[in-house]
Backbone as a ProteinNet text record, in pm:
[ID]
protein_1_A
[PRIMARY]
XXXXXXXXXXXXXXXXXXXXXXXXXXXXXXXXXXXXXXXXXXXXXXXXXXXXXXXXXXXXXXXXXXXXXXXXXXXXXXXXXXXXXXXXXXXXXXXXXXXXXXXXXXXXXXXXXXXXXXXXXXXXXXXXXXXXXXXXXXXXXXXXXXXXXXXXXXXXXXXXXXXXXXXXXXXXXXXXXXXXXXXXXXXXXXXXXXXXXXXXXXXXXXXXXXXXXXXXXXXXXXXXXXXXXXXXXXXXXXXXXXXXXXXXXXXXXXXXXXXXXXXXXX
[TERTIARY]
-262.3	-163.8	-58.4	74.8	175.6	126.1	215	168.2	297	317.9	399.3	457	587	667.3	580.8	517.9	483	324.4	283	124.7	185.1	347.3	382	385.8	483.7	500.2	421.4	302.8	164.8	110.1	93.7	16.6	-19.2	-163.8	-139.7	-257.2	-216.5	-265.9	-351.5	-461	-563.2	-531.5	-517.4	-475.9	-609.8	-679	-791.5	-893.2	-1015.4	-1053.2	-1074.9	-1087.4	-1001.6	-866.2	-802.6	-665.4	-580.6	-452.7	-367.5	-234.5	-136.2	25.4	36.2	148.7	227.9	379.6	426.4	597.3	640.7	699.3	748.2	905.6	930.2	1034.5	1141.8	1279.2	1399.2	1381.9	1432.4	1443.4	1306.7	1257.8	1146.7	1150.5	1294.6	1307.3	1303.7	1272	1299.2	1355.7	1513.7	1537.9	1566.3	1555.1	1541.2	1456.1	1332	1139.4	1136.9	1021.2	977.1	869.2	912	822.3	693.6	646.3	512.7	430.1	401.1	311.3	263.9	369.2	392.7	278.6	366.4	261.3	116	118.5	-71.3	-110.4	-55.5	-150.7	-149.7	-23.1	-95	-162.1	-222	-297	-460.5	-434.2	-557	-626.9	-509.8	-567	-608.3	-570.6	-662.7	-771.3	-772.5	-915.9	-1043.5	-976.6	-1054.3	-1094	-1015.9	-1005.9	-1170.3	-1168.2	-1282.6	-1415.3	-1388.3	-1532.8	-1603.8	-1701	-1808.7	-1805.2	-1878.3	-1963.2	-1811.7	-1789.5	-1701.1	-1761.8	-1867.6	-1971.6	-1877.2	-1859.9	-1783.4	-1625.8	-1614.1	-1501.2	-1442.1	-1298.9	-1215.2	-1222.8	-1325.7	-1319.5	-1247.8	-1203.2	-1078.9	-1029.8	-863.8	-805	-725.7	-725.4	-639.4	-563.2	-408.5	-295.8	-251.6	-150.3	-62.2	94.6	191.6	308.3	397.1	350.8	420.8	540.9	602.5	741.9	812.9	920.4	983.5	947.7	854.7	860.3	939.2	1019.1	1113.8	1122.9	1223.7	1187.7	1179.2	1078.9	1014.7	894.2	831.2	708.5	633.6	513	408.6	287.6	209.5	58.2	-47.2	-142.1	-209.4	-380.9	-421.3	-582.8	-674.3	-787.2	-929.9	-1025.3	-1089	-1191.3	-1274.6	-1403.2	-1519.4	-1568.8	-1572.4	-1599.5	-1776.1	-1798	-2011.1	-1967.1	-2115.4	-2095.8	-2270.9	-2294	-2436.8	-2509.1	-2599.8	-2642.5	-2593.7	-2509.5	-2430.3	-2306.4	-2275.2	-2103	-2036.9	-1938.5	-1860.7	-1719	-1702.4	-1635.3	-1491.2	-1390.2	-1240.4	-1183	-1106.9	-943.7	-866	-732.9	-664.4	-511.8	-481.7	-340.3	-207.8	-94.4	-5.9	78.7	113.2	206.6	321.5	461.3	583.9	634	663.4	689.6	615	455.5	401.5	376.8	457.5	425.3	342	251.1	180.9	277.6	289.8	404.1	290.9	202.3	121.1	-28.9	-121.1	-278.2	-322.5	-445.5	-558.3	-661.6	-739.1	-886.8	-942.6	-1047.9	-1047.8	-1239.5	-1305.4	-1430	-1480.4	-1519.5	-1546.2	-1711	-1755.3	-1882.3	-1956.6	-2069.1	-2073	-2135.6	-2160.7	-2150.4	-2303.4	-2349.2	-2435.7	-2514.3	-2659.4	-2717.2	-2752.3	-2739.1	-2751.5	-2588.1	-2558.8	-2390.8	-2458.3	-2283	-2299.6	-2195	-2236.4	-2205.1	-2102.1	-2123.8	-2059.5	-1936	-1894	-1798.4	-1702.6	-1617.1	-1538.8	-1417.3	-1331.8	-1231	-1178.4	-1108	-987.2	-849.3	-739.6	-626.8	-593.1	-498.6	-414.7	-296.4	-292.8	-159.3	9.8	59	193.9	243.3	336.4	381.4	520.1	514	618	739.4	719.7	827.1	936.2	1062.8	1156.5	1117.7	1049.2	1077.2	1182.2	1225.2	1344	1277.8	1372.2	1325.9	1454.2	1408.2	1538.4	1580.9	1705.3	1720	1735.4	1690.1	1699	1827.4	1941.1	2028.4	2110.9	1963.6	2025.9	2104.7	2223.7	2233.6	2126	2136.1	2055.9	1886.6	1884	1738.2	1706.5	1633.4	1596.8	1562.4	1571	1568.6	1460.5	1347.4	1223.1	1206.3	1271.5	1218.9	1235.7	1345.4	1351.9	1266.4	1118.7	1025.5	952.5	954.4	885	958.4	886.3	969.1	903.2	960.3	942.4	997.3	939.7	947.8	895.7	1047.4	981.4	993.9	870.3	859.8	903.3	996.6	1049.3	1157.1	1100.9	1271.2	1291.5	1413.7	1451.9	1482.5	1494.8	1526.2	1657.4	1710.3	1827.3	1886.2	1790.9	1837.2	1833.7	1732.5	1752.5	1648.2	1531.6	1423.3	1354.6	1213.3	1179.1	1062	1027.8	851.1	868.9	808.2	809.6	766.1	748.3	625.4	690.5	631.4	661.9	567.1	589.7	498.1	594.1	511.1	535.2	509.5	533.3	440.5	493.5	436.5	453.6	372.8	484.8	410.8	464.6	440.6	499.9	632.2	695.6	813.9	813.4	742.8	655.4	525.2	441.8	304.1	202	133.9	77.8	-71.8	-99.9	-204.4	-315	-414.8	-518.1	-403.2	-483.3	-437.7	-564.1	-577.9	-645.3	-632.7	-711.8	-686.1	-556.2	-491.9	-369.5	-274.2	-250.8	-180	-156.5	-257.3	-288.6	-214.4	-296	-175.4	-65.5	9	162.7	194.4	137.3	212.7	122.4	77.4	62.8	186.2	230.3	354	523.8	510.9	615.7	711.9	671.8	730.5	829.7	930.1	984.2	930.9	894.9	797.4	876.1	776.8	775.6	864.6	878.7	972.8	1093	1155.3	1317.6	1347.3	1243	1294.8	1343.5	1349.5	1410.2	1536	1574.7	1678.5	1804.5	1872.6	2068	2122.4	2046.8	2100.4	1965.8	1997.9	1883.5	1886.5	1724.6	1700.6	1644.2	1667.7	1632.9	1430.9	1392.4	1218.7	1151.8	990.5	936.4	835	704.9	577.4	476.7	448.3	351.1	229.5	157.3	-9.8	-27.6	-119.2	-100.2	-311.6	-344.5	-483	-519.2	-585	-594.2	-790.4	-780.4	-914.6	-948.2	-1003.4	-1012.3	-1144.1	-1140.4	-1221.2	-1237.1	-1169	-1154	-1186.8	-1219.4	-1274.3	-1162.2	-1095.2	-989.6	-942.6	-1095.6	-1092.3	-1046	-1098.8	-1027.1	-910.3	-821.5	-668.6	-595.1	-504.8	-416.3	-274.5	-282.1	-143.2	-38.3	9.4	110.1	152.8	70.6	24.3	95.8	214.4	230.9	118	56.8	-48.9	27.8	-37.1	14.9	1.8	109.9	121.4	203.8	98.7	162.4	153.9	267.1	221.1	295	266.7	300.7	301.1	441.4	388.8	337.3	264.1	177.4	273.4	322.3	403.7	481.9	511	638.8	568.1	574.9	557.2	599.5	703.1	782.6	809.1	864.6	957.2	850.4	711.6	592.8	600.1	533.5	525.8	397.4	286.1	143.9	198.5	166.6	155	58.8	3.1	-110.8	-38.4	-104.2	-92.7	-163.2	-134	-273	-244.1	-319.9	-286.7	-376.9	-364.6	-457.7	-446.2	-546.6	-523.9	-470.4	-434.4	-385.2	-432.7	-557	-695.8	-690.1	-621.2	-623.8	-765.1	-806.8	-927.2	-886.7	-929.3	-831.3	-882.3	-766.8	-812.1	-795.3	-700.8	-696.3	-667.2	-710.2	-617.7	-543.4	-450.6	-357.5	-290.5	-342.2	-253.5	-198.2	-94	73.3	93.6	129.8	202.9	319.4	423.4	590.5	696.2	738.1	800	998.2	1064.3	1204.4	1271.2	1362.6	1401.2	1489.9	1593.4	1697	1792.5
1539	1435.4	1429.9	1455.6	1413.6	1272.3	1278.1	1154.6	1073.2	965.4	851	916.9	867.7	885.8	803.8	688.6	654	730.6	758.5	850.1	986.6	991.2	1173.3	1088.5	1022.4	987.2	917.9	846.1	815.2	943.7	1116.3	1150.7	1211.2	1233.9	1297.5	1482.8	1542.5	1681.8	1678.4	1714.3	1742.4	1808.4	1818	1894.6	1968	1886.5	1887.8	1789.6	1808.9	1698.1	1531.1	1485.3	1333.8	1336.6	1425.7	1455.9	1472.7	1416.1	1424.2	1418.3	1489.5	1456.4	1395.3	1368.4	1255.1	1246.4	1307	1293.3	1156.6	1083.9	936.3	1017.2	1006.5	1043	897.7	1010.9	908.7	828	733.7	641	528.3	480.6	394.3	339.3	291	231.7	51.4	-15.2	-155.8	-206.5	-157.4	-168.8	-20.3	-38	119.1	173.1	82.7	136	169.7	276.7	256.4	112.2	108.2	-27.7	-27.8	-138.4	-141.6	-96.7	-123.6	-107.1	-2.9	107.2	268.5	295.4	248.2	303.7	240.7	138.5	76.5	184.2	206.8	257.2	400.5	502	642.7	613.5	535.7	520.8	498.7	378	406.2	542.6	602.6	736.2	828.6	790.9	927.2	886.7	772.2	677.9	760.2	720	756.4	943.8	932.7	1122.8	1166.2	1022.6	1076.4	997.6	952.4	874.3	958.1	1089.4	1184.8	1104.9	963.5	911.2	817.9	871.6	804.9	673.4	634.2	504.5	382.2	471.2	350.8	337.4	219.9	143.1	80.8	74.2	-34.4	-156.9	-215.1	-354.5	-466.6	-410	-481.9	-372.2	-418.7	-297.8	-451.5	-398.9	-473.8	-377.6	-382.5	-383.2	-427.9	-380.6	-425.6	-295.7	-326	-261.5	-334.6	-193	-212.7	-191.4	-117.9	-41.2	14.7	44.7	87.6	256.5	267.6	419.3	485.1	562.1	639.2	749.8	793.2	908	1058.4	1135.7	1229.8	1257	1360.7	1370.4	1275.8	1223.9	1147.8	1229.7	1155.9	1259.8	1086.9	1107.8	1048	1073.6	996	981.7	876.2	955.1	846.2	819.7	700.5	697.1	630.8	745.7	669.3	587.5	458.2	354.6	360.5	340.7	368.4	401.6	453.5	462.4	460.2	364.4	303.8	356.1	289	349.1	311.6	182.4	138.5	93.9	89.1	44.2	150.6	171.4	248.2	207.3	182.3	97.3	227.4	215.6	319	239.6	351.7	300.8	435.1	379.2	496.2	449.6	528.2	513.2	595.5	577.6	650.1	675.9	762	778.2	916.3	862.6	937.3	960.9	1079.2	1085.6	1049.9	1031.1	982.7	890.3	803	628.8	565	538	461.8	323.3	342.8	257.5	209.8	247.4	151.4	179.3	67.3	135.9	37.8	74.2	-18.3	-1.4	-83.5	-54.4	-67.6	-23.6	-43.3	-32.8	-116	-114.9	-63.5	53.2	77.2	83.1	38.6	-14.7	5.3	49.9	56.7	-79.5	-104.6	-232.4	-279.1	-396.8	-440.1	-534.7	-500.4	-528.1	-653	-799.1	-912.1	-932.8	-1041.7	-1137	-1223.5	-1315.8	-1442.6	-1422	-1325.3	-1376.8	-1455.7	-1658.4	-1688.5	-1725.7	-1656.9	-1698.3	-1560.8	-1600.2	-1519.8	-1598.9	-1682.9	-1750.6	-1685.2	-1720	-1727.1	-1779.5	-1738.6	-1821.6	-1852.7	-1954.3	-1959	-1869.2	-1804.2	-1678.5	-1734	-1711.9	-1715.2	-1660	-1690.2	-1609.9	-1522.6	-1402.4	-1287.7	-1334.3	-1429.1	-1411	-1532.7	-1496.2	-1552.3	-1552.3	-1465.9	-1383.2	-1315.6	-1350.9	-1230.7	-1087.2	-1013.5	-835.2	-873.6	-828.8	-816.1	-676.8	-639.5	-513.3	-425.6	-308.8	-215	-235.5	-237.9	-235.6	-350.2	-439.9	-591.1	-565.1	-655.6	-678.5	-731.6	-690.9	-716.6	-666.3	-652.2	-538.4	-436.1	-434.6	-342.3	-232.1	-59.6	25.9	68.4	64.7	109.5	27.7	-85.8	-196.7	-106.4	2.2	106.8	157.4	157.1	227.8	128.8	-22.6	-85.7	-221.2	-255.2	-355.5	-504.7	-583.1	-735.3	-782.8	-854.7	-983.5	-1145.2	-1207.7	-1284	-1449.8	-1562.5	-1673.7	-1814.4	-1863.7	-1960.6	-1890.2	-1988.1	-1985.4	-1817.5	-1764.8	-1668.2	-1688	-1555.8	-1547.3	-1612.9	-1678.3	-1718.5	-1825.8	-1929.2	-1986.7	-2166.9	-2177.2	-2336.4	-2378.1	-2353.2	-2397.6	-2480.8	-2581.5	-2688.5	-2599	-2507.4	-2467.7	-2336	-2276.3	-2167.6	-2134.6	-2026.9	-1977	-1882.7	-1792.2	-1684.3	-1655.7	-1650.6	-1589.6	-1518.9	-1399.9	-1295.7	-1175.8	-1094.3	-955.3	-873.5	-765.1	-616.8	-498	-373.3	-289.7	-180.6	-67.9	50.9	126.2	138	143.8	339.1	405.9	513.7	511.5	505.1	470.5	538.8	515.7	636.3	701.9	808	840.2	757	658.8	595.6	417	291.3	220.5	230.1	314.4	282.6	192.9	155.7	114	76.8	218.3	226.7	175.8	244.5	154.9	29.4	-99.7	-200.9	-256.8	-201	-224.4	-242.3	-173.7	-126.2	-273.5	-275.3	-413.5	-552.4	-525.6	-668.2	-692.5	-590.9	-563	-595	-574.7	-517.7	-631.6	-766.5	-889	-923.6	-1012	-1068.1	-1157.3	-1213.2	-1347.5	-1461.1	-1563	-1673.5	-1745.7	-1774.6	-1903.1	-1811.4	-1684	-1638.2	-1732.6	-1804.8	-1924.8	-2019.7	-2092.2	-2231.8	-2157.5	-2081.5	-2040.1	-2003.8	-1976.6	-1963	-1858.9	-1773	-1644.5	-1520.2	-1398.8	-1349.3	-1364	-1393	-1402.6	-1276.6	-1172.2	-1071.2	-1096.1	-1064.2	-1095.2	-943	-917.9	-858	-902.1	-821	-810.9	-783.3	-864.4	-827.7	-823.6	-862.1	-838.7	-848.4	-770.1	-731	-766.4	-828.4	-821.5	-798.2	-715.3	-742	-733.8	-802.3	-765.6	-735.4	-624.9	-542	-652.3	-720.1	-802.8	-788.3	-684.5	-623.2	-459.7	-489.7	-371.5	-240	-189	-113.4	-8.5	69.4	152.3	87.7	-31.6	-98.2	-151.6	-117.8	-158.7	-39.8	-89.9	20	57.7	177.8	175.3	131.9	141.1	106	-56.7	-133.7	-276.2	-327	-446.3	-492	-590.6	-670.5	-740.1	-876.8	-965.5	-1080.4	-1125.7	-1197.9	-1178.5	-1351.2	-1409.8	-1516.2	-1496.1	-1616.9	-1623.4	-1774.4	-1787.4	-1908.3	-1882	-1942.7	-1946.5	-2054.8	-2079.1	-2178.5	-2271.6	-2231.2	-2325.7	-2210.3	-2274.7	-2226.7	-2239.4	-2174.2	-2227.8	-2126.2	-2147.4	-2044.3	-1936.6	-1954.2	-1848.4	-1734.9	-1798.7	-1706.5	-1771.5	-1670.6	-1725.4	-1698.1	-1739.7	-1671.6	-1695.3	-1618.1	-1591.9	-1571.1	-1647	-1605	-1550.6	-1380.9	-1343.3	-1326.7	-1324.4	-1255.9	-1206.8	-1066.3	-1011	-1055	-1028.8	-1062.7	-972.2	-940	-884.3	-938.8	-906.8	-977.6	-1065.2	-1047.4	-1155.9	-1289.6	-1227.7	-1377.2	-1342.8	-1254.2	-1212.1	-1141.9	-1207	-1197.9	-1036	-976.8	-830.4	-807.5	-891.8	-878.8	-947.4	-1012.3	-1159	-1015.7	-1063.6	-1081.2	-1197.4	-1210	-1284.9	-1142.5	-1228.1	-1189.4	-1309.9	-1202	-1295.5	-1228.2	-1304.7	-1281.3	-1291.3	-1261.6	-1306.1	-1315.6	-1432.8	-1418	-1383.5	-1297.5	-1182.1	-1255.1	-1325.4	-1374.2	-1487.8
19	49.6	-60.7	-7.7	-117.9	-195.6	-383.5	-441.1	-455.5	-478.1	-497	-595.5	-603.2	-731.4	-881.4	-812.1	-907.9	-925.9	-858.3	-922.5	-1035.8	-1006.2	-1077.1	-1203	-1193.6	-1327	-1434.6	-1364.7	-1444	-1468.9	-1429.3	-1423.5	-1582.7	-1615.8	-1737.5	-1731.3	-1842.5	-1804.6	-1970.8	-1970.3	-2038.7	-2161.3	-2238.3	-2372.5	-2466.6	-2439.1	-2525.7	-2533.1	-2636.7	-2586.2	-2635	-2497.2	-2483.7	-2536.9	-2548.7	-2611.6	-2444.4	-2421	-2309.5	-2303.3	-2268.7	-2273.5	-2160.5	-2151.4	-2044.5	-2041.5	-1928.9	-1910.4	-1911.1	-1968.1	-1925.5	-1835.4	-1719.1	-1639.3	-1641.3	-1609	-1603.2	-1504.8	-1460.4	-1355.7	-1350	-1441.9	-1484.9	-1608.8	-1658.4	-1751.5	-1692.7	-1815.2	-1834	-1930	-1911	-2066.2	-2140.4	-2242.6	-2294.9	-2291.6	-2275	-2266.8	-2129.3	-2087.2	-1989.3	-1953.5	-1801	-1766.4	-1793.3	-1871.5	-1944.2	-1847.6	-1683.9	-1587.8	-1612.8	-1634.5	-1608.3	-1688.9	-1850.8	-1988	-1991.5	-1956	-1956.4	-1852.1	-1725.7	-1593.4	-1662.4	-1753.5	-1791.6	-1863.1	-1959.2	-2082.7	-1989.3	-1870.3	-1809.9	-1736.5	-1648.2	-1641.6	-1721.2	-1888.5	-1939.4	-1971.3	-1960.5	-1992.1	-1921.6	-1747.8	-1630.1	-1661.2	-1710.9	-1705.5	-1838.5	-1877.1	-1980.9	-1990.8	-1813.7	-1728	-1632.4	-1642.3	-1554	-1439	-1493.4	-1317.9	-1227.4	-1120.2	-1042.7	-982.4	-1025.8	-978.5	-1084.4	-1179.6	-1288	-1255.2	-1207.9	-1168.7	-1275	-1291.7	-1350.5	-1367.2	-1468.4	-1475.2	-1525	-1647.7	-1734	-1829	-1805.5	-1873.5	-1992.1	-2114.1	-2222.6	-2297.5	-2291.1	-2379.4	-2429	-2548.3	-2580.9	-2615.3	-2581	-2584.2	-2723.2	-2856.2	-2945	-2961.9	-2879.9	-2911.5	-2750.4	-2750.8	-2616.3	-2609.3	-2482.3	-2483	-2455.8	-2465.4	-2419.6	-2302.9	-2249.1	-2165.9	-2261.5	-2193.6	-2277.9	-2285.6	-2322.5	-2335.1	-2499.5	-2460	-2484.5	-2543.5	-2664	-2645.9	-2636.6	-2622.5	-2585.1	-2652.5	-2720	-2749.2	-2731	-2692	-2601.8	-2700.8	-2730.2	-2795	-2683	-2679.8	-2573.8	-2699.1	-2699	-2828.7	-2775.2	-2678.3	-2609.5	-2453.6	-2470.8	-2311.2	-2298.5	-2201.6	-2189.6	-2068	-2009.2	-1894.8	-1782.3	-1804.8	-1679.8	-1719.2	-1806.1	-1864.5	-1978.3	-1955.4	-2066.3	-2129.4	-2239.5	-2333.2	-2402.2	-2334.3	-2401.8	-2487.5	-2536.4	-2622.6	-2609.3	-2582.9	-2580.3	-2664.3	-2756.7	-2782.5	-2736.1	-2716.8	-2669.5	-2776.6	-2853.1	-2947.9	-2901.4	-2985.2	-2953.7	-3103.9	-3160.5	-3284.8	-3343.1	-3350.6	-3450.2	-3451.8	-3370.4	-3369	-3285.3	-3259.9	-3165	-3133.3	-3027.3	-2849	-2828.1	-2806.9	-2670.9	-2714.3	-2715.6	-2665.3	-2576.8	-2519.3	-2452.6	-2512.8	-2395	-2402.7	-2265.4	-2213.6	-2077.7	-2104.6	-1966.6	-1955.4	-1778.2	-1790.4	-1673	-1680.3	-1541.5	-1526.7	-1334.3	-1347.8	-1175.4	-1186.3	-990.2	-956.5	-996.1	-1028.5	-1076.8	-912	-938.1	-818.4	-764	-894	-854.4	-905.4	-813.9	-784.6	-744.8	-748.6	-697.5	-560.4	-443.1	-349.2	-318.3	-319.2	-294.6	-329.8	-459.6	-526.5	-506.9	-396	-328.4	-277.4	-348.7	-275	-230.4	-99.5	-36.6	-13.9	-16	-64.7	126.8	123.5	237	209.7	286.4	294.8	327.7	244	255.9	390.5	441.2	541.3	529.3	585.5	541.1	598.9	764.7	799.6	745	764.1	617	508.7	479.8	280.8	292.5	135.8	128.8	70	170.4	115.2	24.7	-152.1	-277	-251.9	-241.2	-188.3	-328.2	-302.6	-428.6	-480	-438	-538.6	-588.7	-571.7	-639.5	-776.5	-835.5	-978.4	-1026	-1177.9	-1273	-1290.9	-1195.2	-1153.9	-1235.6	-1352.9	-1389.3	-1321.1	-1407.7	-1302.5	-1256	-1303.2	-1272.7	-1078.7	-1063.2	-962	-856.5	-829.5	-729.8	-630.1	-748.6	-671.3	-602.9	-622	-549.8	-435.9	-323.8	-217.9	-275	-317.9	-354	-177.5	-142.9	-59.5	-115	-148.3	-217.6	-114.8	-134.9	-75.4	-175.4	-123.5	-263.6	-353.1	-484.4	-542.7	-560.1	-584.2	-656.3	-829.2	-918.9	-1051	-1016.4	-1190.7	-1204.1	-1113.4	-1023.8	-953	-982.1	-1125.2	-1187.5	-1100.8	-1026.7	-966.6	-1070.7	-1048.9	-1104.9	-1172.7	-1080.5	-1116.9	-1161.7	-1258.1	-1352.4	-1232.9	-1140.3	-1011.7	-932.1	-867.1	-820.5	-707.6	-572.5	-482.7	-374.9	-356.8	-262	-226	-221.1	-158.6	-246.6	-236.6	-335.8	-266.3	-329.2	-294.5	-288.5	-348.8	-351.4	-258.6	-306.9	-198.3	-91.4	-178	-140.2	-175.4	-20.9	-38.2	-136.6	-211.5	-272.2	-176.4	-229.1	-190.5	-172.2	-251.7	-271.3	-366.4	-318.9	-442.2	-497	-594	-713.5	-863.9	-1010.1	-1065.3	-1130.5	-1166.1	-1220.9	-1132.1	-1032.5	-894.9	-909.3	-938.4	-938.7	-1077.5	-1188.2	-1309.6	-1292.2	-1226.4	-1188.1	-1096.8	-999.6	-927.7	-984.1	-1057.3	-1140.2	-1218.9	-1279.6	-1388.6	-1319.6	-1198.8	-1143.1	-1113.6	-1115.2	-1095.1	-1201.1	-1196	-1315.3	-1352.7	-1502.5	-1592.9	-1451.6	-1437.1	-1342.5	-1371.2	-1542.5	-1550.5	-1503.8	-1509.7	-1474.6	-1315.6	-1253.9	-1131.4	-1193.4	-1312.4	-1422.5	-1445.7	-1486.7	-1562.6	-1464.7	-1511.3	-1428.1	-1506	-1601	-1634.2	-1712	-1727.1	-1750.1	-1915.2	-1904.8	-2070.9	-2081.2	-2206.8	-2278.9	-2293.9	-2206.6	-2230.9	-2225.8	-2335.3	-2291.5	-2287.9	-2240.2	-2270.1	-2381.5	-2449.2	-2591.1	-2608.8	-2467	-2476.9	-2289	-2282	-2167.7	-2084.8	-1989.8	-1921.9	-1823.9	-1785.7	-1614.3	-1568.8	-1494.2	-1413.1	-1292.5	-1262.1	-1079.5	-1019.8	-937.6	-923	-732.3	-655.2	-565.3	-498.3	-370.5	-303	-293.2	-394.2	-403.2	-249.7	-254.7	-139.8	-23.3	-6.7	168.4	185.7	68.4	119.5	167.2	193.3	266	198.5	134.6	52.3	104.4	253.2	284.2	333.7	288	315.4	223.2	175.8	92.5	24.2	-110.6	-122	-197.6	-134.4	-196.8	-315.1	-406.3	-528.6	-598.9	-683.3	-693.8	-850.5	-912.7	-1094.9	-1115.5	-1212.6	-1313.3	-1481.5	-1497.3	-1602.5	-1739.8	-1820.7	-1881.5	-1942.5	-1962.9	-2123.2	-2209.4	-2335.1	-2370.3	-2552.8	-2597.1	-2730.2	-2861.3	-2909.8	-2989.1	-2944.3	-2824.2	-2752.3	-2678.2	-2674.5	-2658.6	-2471.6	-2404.7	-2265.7	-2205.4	-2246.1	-2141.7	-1981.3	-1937.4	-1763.1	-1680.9	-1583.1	-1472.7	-1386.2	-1347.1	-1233.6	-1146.9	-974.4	-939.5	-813.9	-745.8	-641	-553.3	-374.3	-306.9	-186.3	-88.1	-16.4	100	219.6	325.6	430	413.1	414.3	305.5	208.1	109.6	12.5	51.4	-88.6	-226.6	-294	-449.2	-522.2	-525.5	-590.8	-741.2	-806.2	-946.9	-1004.7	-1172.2	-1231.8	-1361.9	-1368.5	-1456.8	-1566.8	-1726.5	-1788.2	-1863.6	-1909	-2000.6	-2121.1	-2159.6	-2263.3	-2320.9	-2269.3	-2238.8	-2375.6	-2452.6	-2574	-2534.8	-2550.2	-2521.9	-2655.2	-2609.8	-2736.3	-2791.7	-2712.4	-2745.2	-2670.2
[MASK]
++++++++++++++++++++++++++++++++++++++++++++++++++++++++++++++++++++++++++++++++++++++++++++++++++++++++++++++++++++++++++++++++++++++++++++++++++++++++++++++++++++++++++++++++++++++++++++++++++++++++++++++++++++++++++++++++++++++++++++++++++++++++++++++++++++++++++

């Protein structure tokens, strides 16, 4: 099966071992960096690339984005920190010139045989019809947003709304092959910070610590499905912005949480 523009440009090629390069490609900037989604989701694939049992799933991936990656080639290193009989514990850094841009850490783990069942909320679903489709070649749109379709419910960015908040759909604007982990990274990322609904012009913001948790049946979505996608954001406190995100499927069964923490540049 052909891959998404966005699976090429996550992809990474083996160098050695736990050792990996990585193209960061033109047209996936945010800014002068590439979009953080991009760099956490390649940093998770070389992760995956240095997990044997495919039983071990994506449980929580943690970043942070020190620096703007650039377009260009990337190298990339894994530390398996343990790997147990049922959980395995990464770190990976991304460095350009020498500098480490980006690392994680990620915990992949197969499924464990007692749960709690009933703790499975369900959201009430937004409805698509009258969302706005933001059209790719909105102003002010960073360029990376190309590759993906926002339909959004409520306020828009830049429009002086009351509630920091954001709900609406997402979703690859070329389907990918599988949504897998990295996939998921990517449209957690892919939104603008919640409060840009308060504001009446764009503020200079990035991303400085990055969380997510796969808390969803990955295999049973459908790439070409947009997934519902709401956030808020917490408060405000020295220009710092934590953010809740979270995806859901079209059932309203919750596939991933996402916090952020947003810093305004200027």
């Amino acid at each position: 099966m052909t891959q998404s523009p966005f699976e090429v440009a996550s992809a990474v090629t083996e160098v050695g071992p736990n050792r990996f390069t990585a193209t960061v490609p033109d047209g996936w900037q945010q800014g002068r960096g590439a979009f953080g989604g991009l760099v956490l989701a390649t940093l998770l694939r070389a992760m995956q690339r240095c997990e044997p049992d495919p039983a071990r799933a994506v449980r929580t991936l943690i970043g942070d984005l020190c620096g703007p990656v650039l377009v260009g080639p990337a190298e990339i290193e894994v530390v398996v920190l343990r790997r147990g009989a049922n959980q395995t514990n990464l770190r990976a850094e991304l460095r350009q010139g020498g500098e480490v841009l980006a690392f994680a850490g990620a915990v992949l783990s197969t499924p464990r045989p007692v749960g709690l069942p009933g703790l499975r909320p369900k959201i009430e679903l937004p409805s698509r019809e009258g969302a706005f489709l933001v059209p790719h070649d909105a102003p002010l749109k960073p360029v990376f947003t190309k590759h993906f379709d926002y339909e959004v419910v409520g306020a828009l960015p830049f429009t002086g709304g009351a509630e920091p908040a954001v709900t609406g759909f997402i979703r690859e604007r070329v389907a990918p092959s599988k949504v897998d982990a990295p996939a998921i990274i990517a449209l957690l990322d892919a939104y603008w910070p919640a409060f840009f609904t308060t504001v009446t012009a764009p503020r200079p913001t990035a991303t400085v610590s990055f969380t997510a948790e796969i808390v969803g049946d990955l295999g049973a979505l459908d790439p070409a499905t947009p997934l519902v996608y709401r956030a808020r954001t917490v408060c405000d406190h020295e220009g710092f912005q934590p953010e809740q995100r979270e995806l859901f499927t079209p059932a309203g069964e919750l596939v991933a949480l996402n916090h952020q923490t947003f810093v305004v540049i200027k």
